[in-house]
């Protein structure tokens, strides 16, 4: 077993100094006080001081003992015996404190419809600049809100908190700060989380979907049964589907082929399409100056001029032929010979 440690060690931090006291123990030759900075990169190295056994307190000053402000130190009190050093009594000290320079790292551990569980990590020792006494949460619905009232202040030992009475399907932004006895640190970046949809809403959507699915299946079954029954009662030709020839593959292929050929012809270099000019011959009809009368012959197929009163001459026939009629109507000679 190790040698006994100092008893009743107390450390009180003043403005710029630390007062350390202890109770006198039997057999102690002297006390050894040492301190070292806990922040890496500090310019201060290990320091120590011997105190006579009859002294039961000492004050470590900021300037005289080469200690930096806003820096954490591990201060230990050792007892010295003839057999060696006793067990140390150590404590974390600051000669002077300030507000933290950053905020803890915040995270969302679980989110439901009306509550969310948040967690955070301890602030790095170099950023604390004093003893953290509490953490403060701020909640809002905008990433850049005006100053908000704190939701909750937790002790320095807390590492999680549950937000309650939240609104379902809503976006929230949350901040966290750390505070020392001197003041509160910055808020840092906001953390966003979205609460889940309400169970009632999801249930309503599910019920509506099931109802529409049942209606669709029912209509499909009834339609199928109706077609089957109609096919049995009506003639077969009533239930057959007549294909549309305009939508057939052959018609579509022919149409596309004709369009492609026409396009190729129009795109042929050097090809000029000229309109076809038809020649029209104008024929003047012969004017009839002598009136014609029907021939009283039995055939009645001739037209002749009327006989004169003075002389009786044989009937002279006159045939009038119209230009367009010789292509469609027979002339008198054709009728006689027929």
Tab-separated table of C-alpha atoms in Angstrom:
chain	number	residue	atom	x	y	z
A	1	UNK	CA	0.000	0.000	0.000
A	2	UNK	CA	1.128	3.579	-0.723
A	3	UNK	CA	1.987	6.155	1.877
A	4	UNK	CA	-0.887	8.302	3.264
A	5	UNK	CA	-2.019	11.349	1.301
A	6	UNK	CA	-2.624	14.798	2.651
A	7	UNK	CA	-5.903	15.205	4.511
A	8	UNK	CA	-8.552	17.905	4.221
A	9	UNK	CA	-7.173	19.491	1.033
A	10	UNK	CA	-9.176	22.523	-0.103
A	11	UNK	CA	-8.617	24.720	-3.164
A	12	UNK	CA	-10.306	28.057	-3.611
A	13	UNK	CA	-9.908	30.053	-6.812
A	14	UNK	CA	-9.694	33.781	-6.418
A	15	UNK	CA	-9.358	36.491	-9.063
A	16	UNK	CA	-5.863	35.813	-10.398
A	17	UNK	CA	-4.743	33.354	-7.687
A	18	UNK	CA	-5.513	29.987	-6.054
A	19	UNK	CA	-5.520	29.422	-2.285
A	20	UNK	CA	-4.685	25.839	-1.188
A	21	UNK	CA	-5.013	24.482	2.389
A	22	UNK	CA	-4.743	21.083	4.129
A	23	UNK	CA	-4.666	19.455	7.547
A	24	UNK	CA	-1.407	18.626	9.293
A	25	UNK	CA	-0.591	14.921	9.387
A	26	UNK	CA	1.763	12.921	11.607
A	27	UNK	CA	5.195	11.899	10.325
A	28	UNK	CA	5.156	14.334	7.385
A	29	UNK	CA	8.514	15.942	6.692
A	30	UNK	CA	7.203	18.480	4.188
A	31	UNK	CA	4.597	19.035	1.480
A	32	UNK	CA	5.222	19.282	-2.234
A	33	UNK	CA	2.861	21.365	-4.405
A	34	UNK	CA	3.012	21.013	-8.232
A	35	UNK	CA	0.896	22.233	-11.151
A	36	UNK	CA	0.936	21.654	-14.898
A	37	UNK	CA	-1.269	22.961	-17.737
A	38	UNK	CA	-3.806	20.522	-19.233
A	39	UNK	CA	-4.067	22.281	-22.602
A	40	UNK	CA	-1.601	21.083	-25.203
A	41	UNK	CA	0.617	23.737	-26.744
A	42	UNK	CA	0.768	25.843	-23.596
A	43	UNK	CA	4.022	27.667	-22.928
A	44	UNK	CA	3.942	26.698	-19.255
A	45	UNK	CA	5.823	23.619	-18.189
A	46	UNK	CA	5.755	21.601	-15.007
A	47	UNK	CA	6.158	23.751	-11.836
A	48	UNK	CA	6.464	22.743	-8.196
A	49	UNK	CA	7.160	24.155	-4.761
A	50	UNK	CA	8.122	22.697	-1.339
A	51	UNK	CA	6.202	23.757	1.791
A	52	UNK	CA	7.421	23.096	5.369
A	53	UNK	CA	5.391	20.617	7.406
A	54	UNK	CA	4.254	23.297	9.877
A	55	UNK	CA	2.589	25.308	7.075
A	56	UNK	CA	-0.957	24.235	6.235
A	57	UNK	CA	-1.790	26.581	3.310
A	58	UNK	CA	-0.312	28.404	0.336
A	59	UNK	CA	-1.463	30.866	-2.295
A	60	UNK	CA	-0.426	30.376	-5.931
A	61	UNK	CA	-0.494	33.707	-7.760
A	62	UNK	CA	-1.063	34.258	-11.466
A	63	UNK	CA	1.924	36.492	-12.160
A	64	UNK	CA	4.457	35.250	-9.657
A	65	UNK	CA	4.098	31.534	-10.385
A	66	UNK	CA	4.018	31.728	-14.179
A	67	UNK	CA	0.393	30.692	-14.583
A	68	UNK	CA	-1.736	31.781	-17.548
A	69	UNK	CA	-5.285	33.115	-17.250
A	70	UNK	CA	-8.261	31.180	-18.709
A	71	UNK	CA	-6.113	28.017	-18.737
A	72	UNK	CA	-6.872	24.767	-16.942
A	73	UNK	CA	-4.205	23.442	-14.583
A	74	UNK	CA	-3.909	20.215	-12.668
A	75	UNK	CA	-2.715	21.119	-9.163
A	76	UNK	CA	-1.538	18.333	-6.812
A	77	UNK	CA	-0.506	18.233	-3.131
A	78	UNK	CA	2.007	15.523	-2.118
A	79	UNK	CA	3.154	14.432	1.357
A	80	UNK	CA	6.841	13.631	1.879
A	81	UNK	CA	7.830	10.934	4.385
A	82	UNK	CA	11.113	9.278	5.230
A	83	UNK	CA	9.947	6.338	3.138
A	84	UNK	CA	9.073	8.536	0.127
A	85	UNK	CA	6.155	10.470	-1.355
A	86	UNK	CA	2.573	9.809	-0.349
A	87	UNK	CA	-0.448	9.636	-2.657
A	88	UNK	CA	-1.212	12.981	-4.352
A	89	UNK	CA	-4.444	14.917	-3.961
A	90	UNK	CA	-5.214	16.637	-7.301
A	91	UNK	CA	-7.794	19.099	-8.608
A	92	UNK	CA	-8.537	21.146	-11.726
A	93	UNK	CA	-8.019	24.884	-11.226
A	94	UNK	CA	-8.238	28.193	-13.114
A	95	UNK	CA	-6.483	31.316	-11.923
A	96	UNK	CA	-8.976	33.408	-13.935
A	97	UNK	CA	-12.143	32.438	-15.889
A	98	UNK	CA	-13.986	33.765	-18.938
A	99	UNK	CA	-16.953	32.822	-21.125
A	100	UNK	CA	-16.459	29.860	-23.512
A	101	UNK	CA	-15.266	30.638	-27.024
A	102	UNK	CA	-17.359	27.983	-28.837
A	103	UNK	CA	-20.479	25.849	-28.478
A	104	UNK	CA	-20.731	22.092	-27.917
A	105	UNK	CA	-21.285	19.744	-30.857
A	106	UNK	CA	-25.018	19.033	-31.001
A	107	UNK	CA	-26.677	15.938	-32.530
A	108	UNK	CA	-30.173	14.460	-32.935
A	109	UNK	CA	-30.490	10.948	-31.512
A	110	UNK	CA	-34.173	10.248	-32.126
A	111	UNK	CA	-37.174	12.088	-33.588
A	112	UNK	CA	-40.858	11.190	-33.408
A	113	UNK	CA	-44.118	13.041	-34.105
A	114	UNK	CA	-44.175	15.265	-31.010
A	115	UNK	CA	-40.773	14.834	-29.370
A	116	UNK	CA	-37.064	14.693	-30.178
A	117	UNK	CA	-34.058	13.489	-28.213
A	118	UNK	CA	-30.931	15.635	-28.509
A	119	UNK	CA	-27.390	14.923	-27.384
A	120	UNK	CA	-24.149	16.880	-27.281
A	121	UNK	CA	-20.474	16.379	-26.601
A	122	UNK	CA	-18.441	18.048	-23.895
A	123	UNK	CA	-16.869	21.316	-24.898
A	124	UNK	CA	-13.111	20.975	-25.559
A	125	UNK	CA	-11.075	22.004	-22.549
A	126	UNK	CA	-9.179	24.643	-24.516
A	127	UNK	CA	-12.497	26.352	-25.424
A	128	UNK	CA	-14.055	26.253	-21.963
A	129	UNK	CA	-11.856	28.979	-20.412
A	130	UNK	CA	-13.396	28.208	-17.064
A	131	UNK	CA	-15.656	25.748	-15.260
A	132	UNK	CA	-18.817	25.037	-17.284
A	133	UNK	CA	-21.783	25.410	-14.933
A	134	UNK	CA	-24.697	24.747	-17.345
A	135	UNK	CA	-25.830	24.190	-20.943
A	136	UNK	CA	-28.703	26.116	-22.563
A	137	UNK	CA	-30.938	24.959	-25.448
A	138	UNK	CA	-32.733	27.314	-27.855
A	139	UNK	CA	-35.479	26.165	-30.228
A	140	UNK	CA	-37.006	27.839	-33.295
A	141	UNK	CA	-38.582	27.218	-36.707
A	142	UNK	CA	-36.214	29.444	-38.714
A	143	UNK	CA	-32.445	29.121	-39.241
A	144	UNK	CA	-31.855	32.822	-38.508
A	145	UNK	CA	-34.232	33.763	-35.708
A	146	UNK	CA	-34.213	36.819	-33.475
A	147	UNK	CA	-33.028	36.286	-29.890
A	148	UNK	CA	-35.092	33.486	-28.406
A	149	UNK	CA	-35.994	32.581	-24.875
A	150	UNK	CA	-34.112	29.482	-23.695
A	151	UNK	CA	-36.020	26.227	-23.771
A	152	UNK	CA	-34.119	24.589	-20.929
A	153	UNK	CA	-30.944	24.994	-18.887
A	154	UNK	CA	-29.177	21.776	-17.935
A	155	UNK	CA	-26.374	21.096	-15.499
A	156	UNK	CA	-22.790	20.669	-16.672
A	157	UNK	CA	-23.096	16.887	-16.214
A	158	UNK	CA	-25.999	16.580	-18.691
A	159	UNK	CA	-25.304	15.172	-22.152
A	160	UNK	CA	-28.848	14.774	-23.567
A	161	UNK	CA	-32.288	16.318	-23.421
A	162	UNK	CA	-35.778	15.466	-24.752
A	163	UNK	CA	-37.832	18.207	-26.427
A	164	UNK	CA	-41.573	17.623	-26.032
A	165	UNK	CA	-44.845	19.166	-27.260
A	166	UNK	CA	-43.584	19.498	-30.833
A	167	UNK	CA	-45.801	19.772	-33.918
A	168	UNK	CA	-45.839	16.797	-36.320
A	169	UNK	CA	-44.375	17.257	-39.811
A	170	UNK	CA	-42.562	20.476	-38.850
A	171	UNK	CA	-38.975	21.635	-39.331
A	172	UNK	CA	-37.184	22.837	-36.203
A	173	UNK	CA	-33.810	24.481	-35.561
A	174	UNK	CA	-32.007	24.086	-32.260
A	175	UNK	CA	-28.931	25.765	-30.738
A	176	UNK	CA	-26.905	25.006	-27.625
A	177	UNK	CA	-24.547	27.148	-25.544
A	178	UNK	CA	-22.195	26.523	-22.652
A	179	UNK	CA	-21.840	28.949	-19.740
A	180	UNK	CA	-19.247	29.542	-17.041
A	181	UNK	CA	-19.600	31.688	-13.945
A	182	UNK	CA	-18.400	34.629	-16.001
A	183	UNK	CA	-20.834	34.393	-18.906
A	184	UNK	CA	-22.486	32.457	-21.740
A	185	UNK	CA	-20.647	31.323	-24.857
A	186	UNK	CA	-21.788	31.684	-28.501
A	187	UNK	CA	-24.650	29.656	-29.983
A	188	UNK	CA	-22.793	28.344	-32.990
A	189	UNK	CA	-24.466	26.684	-35.993
A	190	UNK	CA	-28.129	25.680	-35.811
A	191	UNK	CA	-29.072	22.016	-36.077
A	192	UNK	CA	-32.179	21.172	-38.109
A	193	UNK	CA	-34.497	18.227	-37.591
A	194	UNK	CA	-37.975	17.356	-38.948
A	195	UNK	CA	-40.648	15.727	-36.864
A	196	UNK	CA	-42.450	12.752	-38.359
A	197	UNK	CA	-45.900	12.766	-39.936
A	198	UNK	CA	-48.860	12.266	-37.658
A	199	UNK	CA	-50.005	8.671	-37.324
A	200	UNK	CA	-53.600	9.755	-37.929
A	201	UNK	CA	-52.663	11.263	-41.276
A	202	UNK	CA	-50.748	8.149	-42.328
A	203	UNK	CA	-53.647	5.984	-41.240
A	204	UNK	CA	-56.085	8.071	-43.290
A	205	UNK	CA	-53.875	7.791	-46.382
A	206	UNK	CA	-53.621	4.019	-45.916
A	207	UNK	CA	-57.393	3.616	-45.579
A	208	UNK	CA	-58.059	5.704	-48.702
A	209	UNK	CA	-55.517	3.678	-50.676
A	210	UNK	CA	-57.086	0.381	-49.576
A	211	UNK	CA	-60.586	1.595	-50.496
A	212	UNK	CA	-59.491	2.618	-53.999
A	213	UNK	CA	-57.680	-0.692	-54.420
A	214	UNK	CA	-60.799	-2.667	-53.443
A	215	UNK	CA	-62.967	-0.603	-55.812
A	216	UNK	CA	-60.527	-1.160	-58.693
A	217	UNK	CA	-60.390	-4.911	-58.126
A	218	UNK	CA	-64.193	-5.120	-57.840
A	219	UNK	CA	-64.759	-3.190	-61.079
A	220	UNK	CA	-62.216	-5.355	-62.892
A	221	UNK	CA	-63.884	-8.579	-61.704
A	222	UNK	CA	-67.393	-7.357	-62.591
A	223	UNK	CA	-66.213	-6.271	-66.041
A	224	UNK	CA	-64.618	-9.643	-66.667
A	225	UNK	CA	-67.743	-11.542	-65.539
A	226	UNK	CA	-69.964	-9.290	-67.669
A	227	UNK	CA	-67.891	-9.926	-70.784
A	228	UNK	CA	-67.942	-13.653	-70.127
A	229	UNK	CA	-71.738	-13.664	-69.695
A	230	UNK	CA	-72.245	-11.494	-72.790
A	231	UNK	CA	-70.106	-13.855	-74.869
A	232	UNK	CA	-72.354	-16.755	-73.873
A	233	UNK	CA	-75.701	-15.018	-74.533
A	234	UNK	CA	-74.972	-13.003	-77.685
A	235	UNK	CA	-73.767	-14.234	-81.087
A	236	UNK	CA	-70.067	-14.614	-81.492
A	237	UNK	CA	-69.776	-11.805	-84.030
A	238	UNK	CA	-71.164	-9.321	-81.470
A	239	UNK	CA	-68.287	-9.929	-79.088
A	240	UNK	CA	-65.438	-10.019	-81.558
A	241	UNK	CA	-63.178	-7.053	-81.792
A	242	UNK	CA	-62.779	-5.688	-85.327
A	243	UNK	CA	-59.259	-4.476	-85.949
A	244	UNK	CA	-58.733	-0.988	-87.304
A	245	UNK	CA	-56.965	-1.239	-90.650
A	246	UNK	CA	-55.620	2.300	-90.380
A	247	UNK	CA	-53.663	1.281	-87.288
A	248	UNK	CA	-52.222	-1.881	-88.809
A	249	UNK	CA	-48.501	-2.272	-89.179
A	250	UNK	CA	-48.772	-2.675	-92.958
A	251	UNK	CA	-50.667	0.623	-93.390
A	252	UNK	CA	-48.297	2.490	-91.134
A	253	UNK	CA	-45.296	1.018	-92.945
A	254	UNK	CA	-46.685	1.961	-96.374
A	255	UNK	CA	-47.430	5.495	-95.229
A	256	UNK	CA	-43.964	5.945	-93.817
A	257	UNK	CA	-42.432	4.507	-96.993
A	258	UNK	CA	-44.437	6.870	-99.232
A	259	UNK	CA	-43.465	9.853	-97.082
A	260	UNK	CA	-39.807	8.811	-97.161
A	261	UNK	CA	-39.864	8.455	-100.980
A	262	UNK	CA	-41.503	11.858	-101.395
A	263	UNK	CA	-38.940	13.440	-99.097
A	264	UNK	CA	-36.080	11.806	-101.018
A	265	UNK	CA	-37.489	13.072	-104.329
A	266	UNK	CA	-37.881	16.610	-103.006
A	267	UNK	CA	-34.360	16.546	-101.584
A	268	UNK	CA	-32.785	15.284	-104.841
A	269	UNK	CA	-30.205	17.887	-105.957
A	270	UNK	CA	-30.834	19.510	-109.348
A	271	UNK	CA	-34.450	18.389	-109.557
A	272	UNK	CA	-36.864	21.184	-110.511
A	273	UNK	CA	-40.576	20.506	-110.618
A	274	UNK	CA	-42.450	22.554	-113.262
A	275	UNK	CA	-46.223	22.772	-113.585
A	276	UNK	CA	-47.856	21.002	-116.581
A	277	UNK	CA	-49.368	23.465	-119.096
A	278	UNK	CA	-52.318	22.129	-121.122
A	279	UNK	CA	-53.095	23.653	-124.558
A	280	UNK	CA	-56.752	24.521	-125.115
A	281	UNK	CA	-58.094	25.041	-128.725
A	282	UNK	CA	-61.034	27.391	-129.073
A	283	UNK	CA	-63.554	26.350	-131.805
A	284	UNK	CA	-66.067	28.823	-133.222
A	285	UNK	CA	-69.498	27.421	-134.036
A	286	UNK	CA	-70.982	27.985	-137.517
A	287	UNK	CA	-73.829	30.386	-137.467
A	288	UNK	CA	-77.084	29.034	-138.874
A	289	UNK	CA	-78.724	31.504	-141.254
A	290	UNK	CA	-81.313	29.263	-142.939
A	291	UNK	CA	-84.063	27.879	-140.754
A	292	UNK	CA	-84.559	24.165	-140.983
A	293	UNK	CA	-87.788	22.251	-140.848
A	294	UNK	CA	-88.388	18.628	-140.196
A	295	UNK	CA	-88.685	16.432	-143.291
A	296	UNK	CA	-92.112	14.842	-143.602
A	297	UNK	CA	-90.563	11.613	-144.733
A	298	UNK	CA	-91.520	8.451	-143.032
A	299	UNK	CA	-88.155	8.196	-141.434
A	300	UNK	CA	-88.380	11.756	-140.056
A	301	UNK	CA	-84.643	11.829	-139.662
A	302	UNK	CA	-83.729	14.751	-141.909
A	303	UNK	CA	-83.826	18.454	-141.484
A	304	UNK	CA	-84.456	20.508	-144.703
A	305	UNK	CA	-85.237	23.982	-145.855
A	306	UNK	CA	-88.930	24.726	-146.620
A	307	UNK	CA	-89.870	24.528	-150.389
A	308	UNK	CA	-90.454	27.711	-152.306
A	309	UNK	CA	-93.951	28.559	-153.492
A	310	UNK	CA	-93.020	29.101	-157.135
A	311	UNK	CA	-91.074	26.028	-157.869
A	312	UNK	CA	-91.163	22.606	-156.482
A	313	UNK	CA	-87.711	21.294	-156.148
A	314	UNK	CA	-86.456	18.208	-154.580
A	315	UNK	CA	-85.737	18.331	-150.904
A	316	UNK	CA	-82.260	19.471	-150.153
A	317	UNK	CA	-81.029	18.281	-146.873
A	318	UNK	CA	-78.611	20.240	-144.760
A	319	UNK	CA	-76.718	18.681	-141.971
A	320	UNK	CA	-75.415	20.798	-139.082
A	321	UNK	CA	-72.656	19.298	-137.103
A	322	UNK	CA	-71.554	20.761	-133.798
A	323	UNK	CA	-67.954	20.326	-132.832
A	324	UNK	CA	-68.621	18.724	-129.488
A	325	UNK	CA	-71.483	16.520	-130.735
A	326	UNK	CA	-69.521	14.414	-133.227
A	327	UNK	CA	-67.802	12.803	-130.290
A	328	UNK	CA	-70.984	11.835	-128.487
A	329	UNK	CA	-74.061	11.769	-130.865
A	330	UNK	CA	-74.348	9.858	-134.216
A	331	UNK	CA	-74.785	11.826	-137.429
A	332	UNK	CA	-77.741	11.207	-139.830
A	333	UNK	CA	-75.741	8.990	-142.206
A	334	UNK	CA	-74.883	6.663	-139.349
A	335	UNK	CA	-78.549	6.399	-138.422
A	336	UNK	CA	-79.607	5.655	-142.059
A	337	UNK	CA	-77.108	2.926	-142.552
A	338	UNK	CA	-77.959	1.432	-139.259
